[in-house]
Amino acid sequence: MSRDRSLGPARGRVAVRILAVASVVLLLATITLGVITFRLLDQRATAAPSGPSSAPPSSSAKPSSSAISTRSPGPSPTRWPTAAPLPETQPRLMSQGVPVLVRSDFTVRELAMTRWEPDVYTELLAPVERTDGAEISGTVYVDVTAYDEDGNIIERSPTTFSWRPGQTLGVISLAMMADLPSAARFVIEQTAFEEQAFEVTGELTVGSVTVGEAYGLETVADFSLTSTLSAGIDIAEVGILGSVDGRLFAACVSPVEVPAGPVFTDDCIWKSVSSEFVPDAPPTPPAGATYEVTLSF
């Protein structure tokens, strides 16, 4: 039987047409890709910094009150030191034999701690001062971090305290559950300052502190405070700090309802603390003890 060749030329023409269409499609795709690439390169060049010819920031810009306090809160590095750590803002302190680095607008007087025990929170207290006369008002955000000797974080605890115009003393108060005896350094770093107006003016001063019978390294302290506050406060964080020769020996920080009246009394759990050694004695006020009060909204 002979093979039918009548469709041969037609099939050839169809194949040629298909090949031509495919070539046109490939050419269009190549041109489109080239245009997209050109646009991306042009946008990248436009967005890139101008290099050495860029003008430096204008020196007429109004500086902020603090390079630290204007930083927004965010995640802190997981190791110490960081690639570009903030500068330390005061000489290093020692807390129970461990160096303490400070990066803050405020001066940290010391970092005192309760006695560390397994499965018990260790309380850390750091009185802070600001005597530069800056009339600031708002909330201060702070990270306190314990690092081991390899620079790994043992524990990081964020906390806050408030500051009002005319205030000169505050306290950083927090607790850590970590194995603090393995700490090789502490870092106290101010992460932000949020401006906030407080309507209450005036201050508190300590009238008296009376401690009861001690139970281990703590007791109940009854305190009397004199108030010149312009209004009462439903709940405020009041700290009662006991010191000898400028060093804390006992303290408490607790929520208190603060009346506007001239004198009021309250109590708190008074605990032995120290920055010089690990506390091992009840918080009995020694001779020459002085007392200070802090107020935080």
Coordinates of N, CA and C in Angstrom, one line a residue, residues 58-277:
S58 N 23.2 68.9 59.6 CA 23.3 70.3 60.0 C 23.6 70.5 61.4
S59 N 24.6 71.3 61.8 CA 24.9 71.5 63.2 C 23.9 72.4 63.9
S60 N 23.0 73.0 63.1 CA 22.0 73.9 63.7 C 20.8 73.2 64.2
A61 N 20.7 71.8 64.0 CA 19.6 71.1 64.5 C 19.6 71.1 66.0
K62 N 18.5 71.2 66.6 CA 18.4 71.2 68.1 C 18.7 69.9 68.7
P63 N 19.7 69.8 69.5 CA 20.1 68.4 70.1 C 19.0 68.0 71.1
S64 N 18.9 66.7 71.3 CA 18.0 66.2 72.3 C 18.6 66.3 73.6
S65 N 17.8 66.2 74.7 CA 18.4 66.3 76.0 C 19.3 65.2 76.4
S66 N 19.2 64.1 75.7 CA 20.1 63.0 76.0 C 20.1 62.0 74.8
A67 N 21.3 61.5 74.5 CA 21.4 60.6 73.4 C 20.8 59.2 73.8
I68 N 20.9 58.9 75.1 CA 20.3 57.6 75.5 C 18.8 57.7 75.7
S69 N 18.3 58.7 76.3 CA 16.9 58.7 76.7 C 16.0 58.8 75.5
T70 N 16.5 59.2 74.3 CA 15.6 59.2 73.1 C 15.6 57.9 72.3
R71 N 16.3 56.9 72.8 CA 16.3 55.6 72.1 C 15.0 55.0 72.3
S72 N 14.4 54.4 71.3 CA 13.1 53.7 71.5 C 13.4 52.3 72.0
P73 N 12.5 51.7 72.8 CA 12.7 50.4 73.4 C 12.8 49.3 72.3
G74 N 13.6 48.3 72.5 CA 13.7 47.3 71.5 C 14.5 46.1 72.1
P75 N 14.7 45.1 71.3 CA 15.4 43.9 71.8 C 16.9 44.3 72.0
S76 N 17.4 43.8 73.1 CA 18.8 44.0 73.4 C 19.6 42.9 72.9
P77 N 21.0 43.1 72.8 CA 21.8 42.0 72.2 C 21.8 40.8 73.1
T78 N 22.1 39.6 72.6 CA 22.1 38.4 73.4 C 23.5 38.1 73.9
R79 N 24.5 38.9 73.6 CA 25.8 38.6 74.1 C 26.4 39.9 74.5
W80 N 27.5 39.9 75.4 CA 28.2 41.1 75.8 C 29.7 40.8 75.5
P81 N 30.5 41.7 75.0 CA 30.0 43.0 74.5 C 29.4 43.0 73.2
T82 N 28.6 44.0 72.8 CA 28.0 44.0 71.5 C 29.0 44.6 70.5
A83 N 28.6 44.5 69.2 CA 29.5 45.1 68.2 C 29.7 46.6 68.4
A84 N 28.7 47.3 68.8 CA 28.9 48.7 69.0 C 28.1 49.1 70.3
P85 N 28.6 48.8 71.5 CA 27.9 49.1 72.7 C 27.9 50.6 72.9
L86 N 26.8 51.0 73.7 CA 26.8 52.4 74.1 C 27.9 52.6 75.1
P87 N 28.4 53.9 75.2 CA 29.5 54.1 76.1 C 29.0 54.0 77.6
E88 N 29.9 53.6 78.4 CA 29.5 53.7 79.9 C 29.5 55.1 80.3
T89 N 28.5 55.4 81.2 CA 28.3 56.8 81.5 C 28.8 57.2 82.9
Q90 N 29.4 56.2 83.6 CA 30.0 56.5 84.9 C 31.0 55.5 85.2
P91 N 31.9 55.7 86.2 CA 32.8 54.6 86.6 C 32.1 53.4 87.0
R92 N 32.8 52.3 86.8 CA 32.2 51.0 87.1 C 32.0 50.8 88.6
L93 N 30.9 50.2 89.0 CA 30.6 49.9 90.4 C 30.9 48.4 90.7
M94 N 30.8 48.0 91.9 CA 31.0 46.6 92.3 C 29.8 46.2 93.1
S95 N 29.2 45.0 92.8 CA 28.1 44.5 93.6 C 28.4 43.1 94.0
Q96 N 28.7 43.0 95.3 CA 29.0 41.7 95.9 C 30.2 41.0 95.1
G97 N 31.2 41.8 94.7 CA 32.4 41.4 94.0 C 32.2 41.3 92.5
V98 N 31.1 41.7 92.0 CA 30.8 41.6 90.5 C 30.8 43.0 89.9
P99 N 31.5 43.2 88.8 CA 31.5 44.6 88.2 C 30.1 44.9 87.7
V100 N 29.8 46.2 87.8 CA 28.5 46.7 87.3 C 28.8 47.9 86.3
L101 N 28.3 47.7 85.1 CA 28.5 48.7 84.0 C 27.2 49.5 83.9
V102 N 27.2 50.8 83.8 CA 26.1 51.6 83.7 C 26.1 52.5 82.4
R103 N 24.9 52.5 81.7 CA 24.7 53.3 80.5 C 23.4 54.0 80.7
S104 N 23.4 55.2 81.2 CA 22.2 55.9 81.6 C 22.4 57.4 81.8
D105 N 21.3 58.1 81.6 CA 21.3 59.5 81.9 C 21.4 59.8 83.4
F106 N 21.1 58.8 84.2 CA 21.0 58.9 85.6 C 22.3 58.3 86.2
T107 N 22.7 58.8 87.4 CA 23.8 58.2 88.1 C 23.3 57.1 89.0
V108 N 23.9 55.9 88.9 CA 23.5 54.8 89.8 C 24.5 54.8 90.9
R109 N 23.9 54.9 92.1 CA 24.7 55.0 93.3 C 25.4 53.7 93.7
E110 N 24.6 52.6 93.6 CA 25.1 51.3 93.9 C 24.1 50.3 93.4
L111 N 24.5 49.0 93.3 CA 23.5 47.9 93.0 C 23.6 46.9 94.2
A112 N 22.6 47.0 95.0 CA 22.6 46.1 96.2 C 21.6 45.0 95.9
M113 N 21.9 43.8 96.6 CA 21.1 42.6 96.3 C 20.8 41.9 97.7
T114 N 19.7 41.2 97.6 CA 19.4 40.3 98.8 C 20.3 39.0 98.6
R115 N 20.2 38.2 99.6 CA 21.0 37.0 99.5 C 20.5 36.0 98.5
W116 N 21.3 35.5 97.6 CA 20.9 34.5 96.6 C 20.6 33.2 97.2
E117 N 19.5 32.5 96.9 CA 19.2 31.2 97.3 C 18.6 30.4 96.2
P118 N 18.8 29.1 96.0 CA 18.2 28.4 94.9 C 16.7 28.5 95.0
D119 N 16.1 28.6 93.8 CA 14.6 28.7 93.6 C 13.9 29.8 94.4
V120 N 14.7 30.8 94.7 CA 14.1 32.0 95.4 C 14.5 33.3 94.6
Y121 N 13.6 34.2 94.4 CA 14.0 35.4 93.7 C 15.0 36.2 94.5
T122 N 16.0 36.7 93.7 CA 16.9 37.7 94.3 C 16.5 39.1 93.9
E123 N 16.3 39.9 94.9 CA 15.9 41.3 94.7 C 17.1 42.2 94.5
L124 N 17.1 43.0 93.5 CA 18.1 44.0 93.2 C 17.6 45.4 93.3
L125 N 18.3 46.2 94.0 CA 17.9 47.6 94.1 C 19.1 48.6 93.8
A126 N 18.8 49.6 93.0 CA 19.8 50.5 92.6 C 19.3 51.9 92.8
P127 N 19.7 52.6 93.9 CA 19.3 54.0 94.0 C 19.9 54.8 92.8
V128 N 19.1 55.7 92.2 CA 19.6 56.5 91.1 C 19.4 58.0 91.4
E129 N 20.3 58.8 90.9 CA 20.2 60.3 91.2 C 20.4 61.0 89.9
R130 N 19.8 62.2 89.9 CA 20.0 63.2 88.8 C 20.0 64.6 89.4
T131 N 21.2 65.2 89.4 CA 21.3 66.5 90.0 C 21.8 67.6 89.0
D132 N 21.5 67.3 87.7 CA 21.9 68.3 86.7 C 20.9 69.4 86.5
G133 N 19.8 69.3 87.3 CA 18.7 70.4 87.2 C 17.8 70.3 86.0
A134 N 17.9 69.2 85.2 CA 17.0 69.0 84.1 C 15.6 68.8 84.5
E135 N 14.7 69.6 84.0 CA 13.3 69.6 84.4 C 12.6 68.5 83.5
I136 N 12.9 67.3 83.7 CA 12.3 66.3 82.9 C 11.1 65.6 83.7
S137 N 10.2 65.1 82.9 CA 9.0 64.4 83.5 C 8.6 63.3 82.6
G138 N 8.6 62.1 83.2 CA 8.2 60.9 82.4 C 8.6 59.6 83.0
T139 N 8.6 58.6 82.2 CA 8.9 57.2 82.6 C 10.2 56.8 82.0
V140 N 11.1 56.2 82.9 CA 12.4 55.8 82.4 C 12.4 54.2 82.3
Y141 N 12.8 53.7 81.1 CA 12.8 52.3 80.9 C 14.3 51.8 81.0
V142 N 14.5 50.7 81.7 CA 15.8 50.2 82.0 C 15.8 48.7 81.9
D143 N 16.9 48.2 81.3 CA 17.2 46.8 81.3 C 18.4 46.5 82.3
V144 N 18.2 45.5 83.2 CA 19.3 45.1 84.0 C 19.6 43.6 83.6
T145 N 20.9 43.4 83.2 CA 21.3 42.1 82.6 C 22.5 41.5 83.4
A146 N 22.4 40.2 83.7 CA 23.5 39.5 84.3 C 24.1 38.6 83.2
Y147 N 25.5 38.7 83.1 CA 26.2 37.9 82.1 C 27.2 37.0 82.8
D148 N 27.4 35.8 82.2 CA 28.4 34.9 82.7 C 29.8 35.3 82.2
E149 N 30.8 34.6 82.5 CA 32.2 35.0 82.1 C 32.4 34.8 80.6
D150 N 31.6 34.1 79.9 CA 31.7 33.9 78.5 C 30.9 34.9 77.7
G151 N 30.2 35.8 78.4 CA 29.4 36.9 77.8 C 28.0 36.4 77.4
N152 N 27.6 35.3 77.9 CA 26.2 34.8 77.7 C 25.3 35.4 78.7
I153 N 24.1 35.7 78.3 CA 23.1 36.2 79.2 C 22.6 35.2 80.2
I154 N 22.7 35.5 81.5 CA 22.1 34.6 82.5 C 20.7 34.9 82.7
E155 N 20.4 36.2 82.8 CA 19.0 36.7 82.9 C 19.0 38.2 82.6
R156 N 17.9 38.6 81.9 CA 17.7 40.0 81.7 C 16.3 40.4 82.2
S157 N 16.3 41.5 82.9 CA 15.0 41.9 83.5 C 14.7 43.4 83.2
P158 N 13.7 43.7 82.4 CA 13.3 45.1 82.2 C 12.5 45.7 83.3
T159 N 12.6 46.9 83.6 CA 11.8 47.6 84.6 C 11.7 49.1 84.3
T160 N 10.9 49.8 85.1 CA 10.7 51.2 84.8 C 10.7 51.9 86.2
F161 N 10.9 53.2 86.1 CA 10.6 54.1 87.3 C 10.2 55.5 86.7
S162 N 9.5 56.2 87.5 CA 9.1 57.6 87.0 C 10.0 58.7 87.5
W163 N 10.0 59.8 86.9 CA 10.8 60.9 87.3 C 10.0 62.2 87.1
R164 N 10.0 63.1 88.1 CA 9.2 64.3 88.0 C 10.2 65.5 88.1
P165 N 9.7 66.7 87.6 CA 10.6 67.9 87.8 C 10.9 68.1 89.3
G166 N 12.2 68.4 89.5 CA 12.6 68.7 90.9 C 13.0 67.4 91.6
Q167 N 12.8 66.3 91.1 CA 13.1 65.0 91.8 C 14.6 64.8 91.7
T168 N 15.2 64.3 92.8 CA 16.7 64.0 92.8 C 17.0 62.6 93.1
L169 N 16.0 61.8 93.6 CA 16.3 60.4 94.0 C 15.2 59.5 93.5
G170 N 15.6 58.3 92.9 CA 14.7 57.3 92.5 C 15.4 56.0 92.8
V171 N 14.7 54.9 92.5 CA 15.3 53.6 92.7 C 14.9 52.6 91.6
I172 N 15.9 51.8 91.1 CA 15.6 50.7 90.1 C 15.4 49.5 91.0
S173 N 14.2 48.9 90.9 CA 13.9 47.7 91.7 C 13.4 46.6 90.8
L174 N 14.0 45.4 91.0 CA 13.6 44.3 90.2 C 14.0 43.0 90.9
A175 N 13.6 41.8 90.3 CA 13.9 40.5 90.9 C 14.4 39.6 89.8
M176 N 15.3 38.7 90.1 CA 15.8 37.7 89.2 C 15.8 36.4 89.9
M177 N 15.5 35.3 89.1 CA 15.5 34.0 89.6 C 16.8 33.2 89.2
A178 N 17.6 33.8 88.4 CA 18.7 33.1 87.8 C 19.8 32.8 88.8
D179 N 20.8 32.0 88.4 CA 21.9 31.6 89.2 C 22.9 32.8 89.3
L180 N 22.6 33.8 90.1 CA 23.4 35.0 90.1 C 24.8 34.8 90.6
P181 N 25.1 33.8 91.5 CA 26.5 33.6 91.8 C 27.4 33.3 90.7
S182 N 26.9 32.9 89.5 CA 27.7 32.7 88.3 C 27.9 33.9 87.5
A183 N 27.3 35.0 87.9 CA 27.4 36.3 87.1 C 28.8 36.8 87.2
A184 N 29.3 37.2 86.0 CA 30.6 37.8 85.9 C 30.5 39.4 85.7
R185 N 29.4 39.8 85.4 CA 29.1 41.3 85.3 C 27.7 41.6 85.2
F186 N 27.3 42.7 85.6 CA 25.9 43.3 85.5 C 26.0 44.5 84.6
V187 N 25.0 44.7 83.8 CA 24.9 45.9 83.0 C 23.5 46.5 83.2
I188 N 23.5 47.8 83.6 CA 22.3 48.6 83.8 C 22.2 49.5 82.7
E189 N 21.3 49.4 81.8 CA 21.2 50.1 80.6 C 19.8 50.8 80.4
Q190 N 19.8 52.1 80.3 CA 18.6 52.8 80.1 C 18.2 52.7 78.6
T191 N 17.0 52.2 78.3 CA 16.7 51.9 76.9 C 15.8 52.9 76.3
A192 N 15.1 53.7 77.1 CA 14.2 54.8 76.6 C 13.7 55.7 77.7
F193 N 13.3 56.9 77.3 CA 12.6 57.8 78.2 C 11.3 58.3 77.5
E194 N 10.2 58.0 78.2 CA 8.9 58.5 77.6 C 8.4 59.7 78.4
E195 N 8.4 60.8 77.7 CA 7.9 62.0 78.3 C 6.4 61.9 78.8
Q196 N 6.1 62.3 80.0 CA 4.8 62.2 80.5 C 4.7 63.2 81.6
A197 N 3.6 64.0 81.6 CA 3.3 65.0 82.6 C 2.6 64.4 83.8
F198 N 3.1 64.6 85.0 CA 2.4 64.2 86.2 C 1.8 65.4 86.9
E199 N 0.5 65.3 87.2 CA -0.2 66.4 87.8 C 0.2 66.6 89.2
V200 N 0.6 65.6 89.9 CA 0.9 65.6 91.3 C 2.3 66.3 91.5
T201 N 2.3 67.3 92.4 CA 3.6 67.9 92.7 C 3.9 67.6 94.2
G202 N 5.0 68.0 94.7 CA 5.4 67.8 96.1 C 6.3 66.6 96.3
E203 N 6.5 66.2 97.5 CA 7.4 65.1 97.8 C 7.1 64.5 99.1
L204 N 7.8 63.3 99.4 CA 7.6 62.6 100.6 C 9.0 62.7 101.4
T205 N 8.9 62.7 102.7 CA 10.1 62.6 103.5 C 9.8 61.6 104.6
V206 N 10.9 60.9 105.1 CA 10.8 59.9 106.1 C 10.7 60.5 107.5
G207 N 9.6 60.2 108.2 CA 9.6 60.6 109.6 C 10.2 59.6 110.5
S208 N 9.9 58.3 110.4 CA 10.5 57.3 111.3 C 10.3 55.9 110.6
V209 N 11.2 55.0 111.0 CA 11.1 53.6 110.6 C 11.3 52.7 111.8
T210 N 10.4 51.8 112.0 CA 10.5 50.9 113.2 C 10.4 49.5 112.7
V211 N 11.3 48.7 113.0 CA 11.3 47.3 112.5 C 10.9 46.4 113.6
G212 N 10.2 45.3 113.2 CA 9.8 44.3 114.2 C 10.8 43.2 114.3
E213 N 10.3 42.0 114.9 CA 11.1 40.9 115.0 C 11.5 40.3 113.7
A214 N 12.8 40.0 113.5 CA 13.3 39.5 112.2 C 12.9 38.0 112.1
Y215 N 12.6 37.6 110.8 CA 12.5 36.2 110.4 C 13.5 36.0 109.3
G216 N 14.6 35.4 109.7 CA 15.7 35.2 108.8 C 16.3 36.6 108.4
L217 N 16.3 36.9 107.1 CA 16.9 38.1 106.6 C 15.8 39.2 106.2
E218 N 14.6 39.0 106.8 CA 13.6 40.0 106.6 C 12.7 40.2 107.8
T219 N 12.0 41.3 107.8 CA 11.1 41.7 108.9 C 10.1 42.6 108.4
V220 N 9.2 43.1 109.2 CA 8.2 44.1 108.8 C 8.6 45.4 109.4
A221 N 8.6 46.4 108.5 CA 9.0 47.7 108.9 C 7.8 48.7 108.9
D222 N 7.5 49.3 110.0 CA 6.5 50.3 110.0 C 7.2 51.7 109.8
F223 N 6.6 52.4 108.8 CA 7.2 53.7 108.6 C 6.2 54.8 108.6
S224 N 6.7 56.0 108.9 CA 5.9 57.2 108.9 C 6.5 58.2 107.9
L225 N 5.6 58.7 107.1 CA 6.1 59.7 106.0 C 5.3 61.0 106.1
T226 N 6.1 62.0 105.9 CA 5.5 63.4 105.8 C 5.3 63.7 104.3
S227 N 4.1 64.2 104.0 CA 3.8 64.4 102.6 C 3.5 65.9 102.3
T228 N 4.1 66.4 101.2 CA 3.7 67.8 100.7 C 3.1 67.6 99.3
L229 N 2.6 66.4 99.0 CA 2.0 66.2 97.7 C 0.7 67.0 97.5
S230 N 0.5 67.4 96.3 CA -0.6 68.3 96.0 C -2.0 67.5 95.9
A231 N -1.9 66.2 95.8 CA -3.1 65.3 95.8 C -2.7 63.9 96.2
G232 N -3.7 63.2 96.6 CA -3.4 61.8 97.0 C -3.2 60.9 95.7
I233 N -2.6 59.7 95.9 CA -2.3 58.8 94.8 C -2.9 57.5 95.2
D234 N -3.8 56.9 94.3 CA -4.4 55.7 94.6 C -3.4 54.6 94.9
I235 N -2.5 54.4 94.0 CA -1.4 53.4 94.2 C -0.1 54.0 93.6
A236 N 0.9 54.0 94.4 CA 2.2 54.4 94.0 C 3.2 53.4 94.5
E237 N 4.4 53.4 93.9 CA 5.4 52.5 94.4 C 6.4 53.3 95.3
V238 N 6.3 53.0 96.6 CA 7.1 53.7 97.6 C 8.3 52.8 98.0
G239 N 9.5 53.4 98.0 CA 10.7 52.7 98.5 C 11.2 53.3 99.7
I240 N 11.5 52.5 100.7 CA 12.1 52.9 102.0 C 13.5 52.3 102.0
L241 N 14.5 53.2 101.9 CA 15.9 52.8 101.8 C 16.6 53.1 103.1
G242 N 17.3 52.1 103.7 CA 18.1 52.3 104.9 C 19.5 52.2 104.6
S243 N 20.3 53.2 105.0 CA 21.7 53.2 104.6 C 22.6 53.5 105.8
V244 N 23.8 53.0 105.7 CA 24.9 53.4 106.7 C 26.1 53.8 105.9
D245 N 26.6 54.9 106.2 CA 27.8 55.4 105.4 C 27.6 55.4 103.9
G246 N 26.3 55.7 103.5 CA 26.0 55.8 102.1 C 25.8 54.5 101.4
R247 N 25.8 53.4 102.1 CA 25.6 52.0 101.6 C 24.3 51.4 102.1
L248 N 23.5 50.8 101.2 CA 22.2 50.2 101.7 C 22.5 49.0 102.6
F249 N 21.8 48.9 103.7 CA 21.8 47.7 104.5 C 20.4 47.0 104.5
A250 N 19.4 47.7 104.2 CA 18.0 47.1 104.1 C 17.2 48.0 103.3
A251 N 16.1 47.5 102.7 CA 15.2 48.3 101.8 C 13.9 47.5 101.6
C252 N 12.9 48.2 101.2 CA 11.7 47.6 100.7 C 11.1 48.6 99.6
V253 N 10.5 48.0 98.6 CA 9.7 48.8 97.6 C 8.4 48.1 97.5
S254 N 7.3 48.8 97.7 CA 6.0 48.2 97.7 C 4.9 49.2 97.2
P255 N 3.8 48.6 96.7 CA 2.7 49.5 96.3 C 2.0 50.1 97.5
V256 N 1.7 51.3 97.6 CA 1.2 52.0 98.7 C 0.1 53.0 98.3
E257 N -1.0 53.1 99.0 CA -2.0 54.2 98.8 C -1.5 55.4 99.5
V258 N -1.2 56.4 98.7 CA -0.6 57.6 99.3 C -1.6 58.7 99.5
P259 N -2.0 59.1 100.7 CA -3.0 60.2 100.9 C -2.3 61.5 100.7
A260 N -3.1 62.6 100.5 CA -2.6 63.9 100.4 C -2.3 64.5 101.7
G261 N -2.7 63.9 102.8 CA -2.5 64.4 104.1 C -1.0 64.7 104.5
P262 N -0.8 65.4 105.5 CA 0.6 65.8 105.8 C 1.4 64.6 106.4
V263 N 0.8 63.7 107.1 CA 1.5 62.6 107.7 C 0.7 61.3 107.5
F264 N 1.3 60.2 107.1 CA 0.6 58.9 107.1 C 1.6 57.8 107.4
T265 N 1.1 56.7 107.8 CA 1.9 55.5 108.1 C 1.5 54.3 107.2
D266 N 2.5 53.4 107.1 CA 2.2 52.2 106.4 C 3.3 51.2 106.8
D267 N 3.4 50.0 106.1 CA 4.4 49.1 106.4 C 4.8 48.4 105.2
C268 N 5.9 47.6 105.3 CA 6.5 46.9 104.1 C 7.4 45.7 104.6
I269 N 7.7 44.8 103.7 CA 8.6 43.7 104.1 C 10.0 44.3 103.9
W270 N 10.7 44.4 105.0 CA 12.1 45.1 105.1 C 13.1 43.9 104.9
K271 N 14.0 44.0 103.9 CA 14.9 42.9 103.7 C 16.3 43.4 103.7
S272 N 17.2 42.5 104.2 CA 18.6 42.8 104.2 C 19.2 42.8 102.8
V273 N 19.9 43.8 102.4 CA 20.5 43.9 101.1 C 21.9 44.5 101.3
S274 N 22.7 44.3 100.3 CA 24.1 44.9 100.3 C 24.7 44.8 98.9
S275 N 25.6 45.8 98.7 CA 26.4 45.8 97.5 C 27.8 45.4 97.8
E276 N 28.2 45.3 99.0 CA 29.6 45.0 99.4 C 29.8 43.6 99.7
F277 N 28.8 42.9 100.2 CA 28.9 41.5 100.6 C 27.5 40.8 100.5

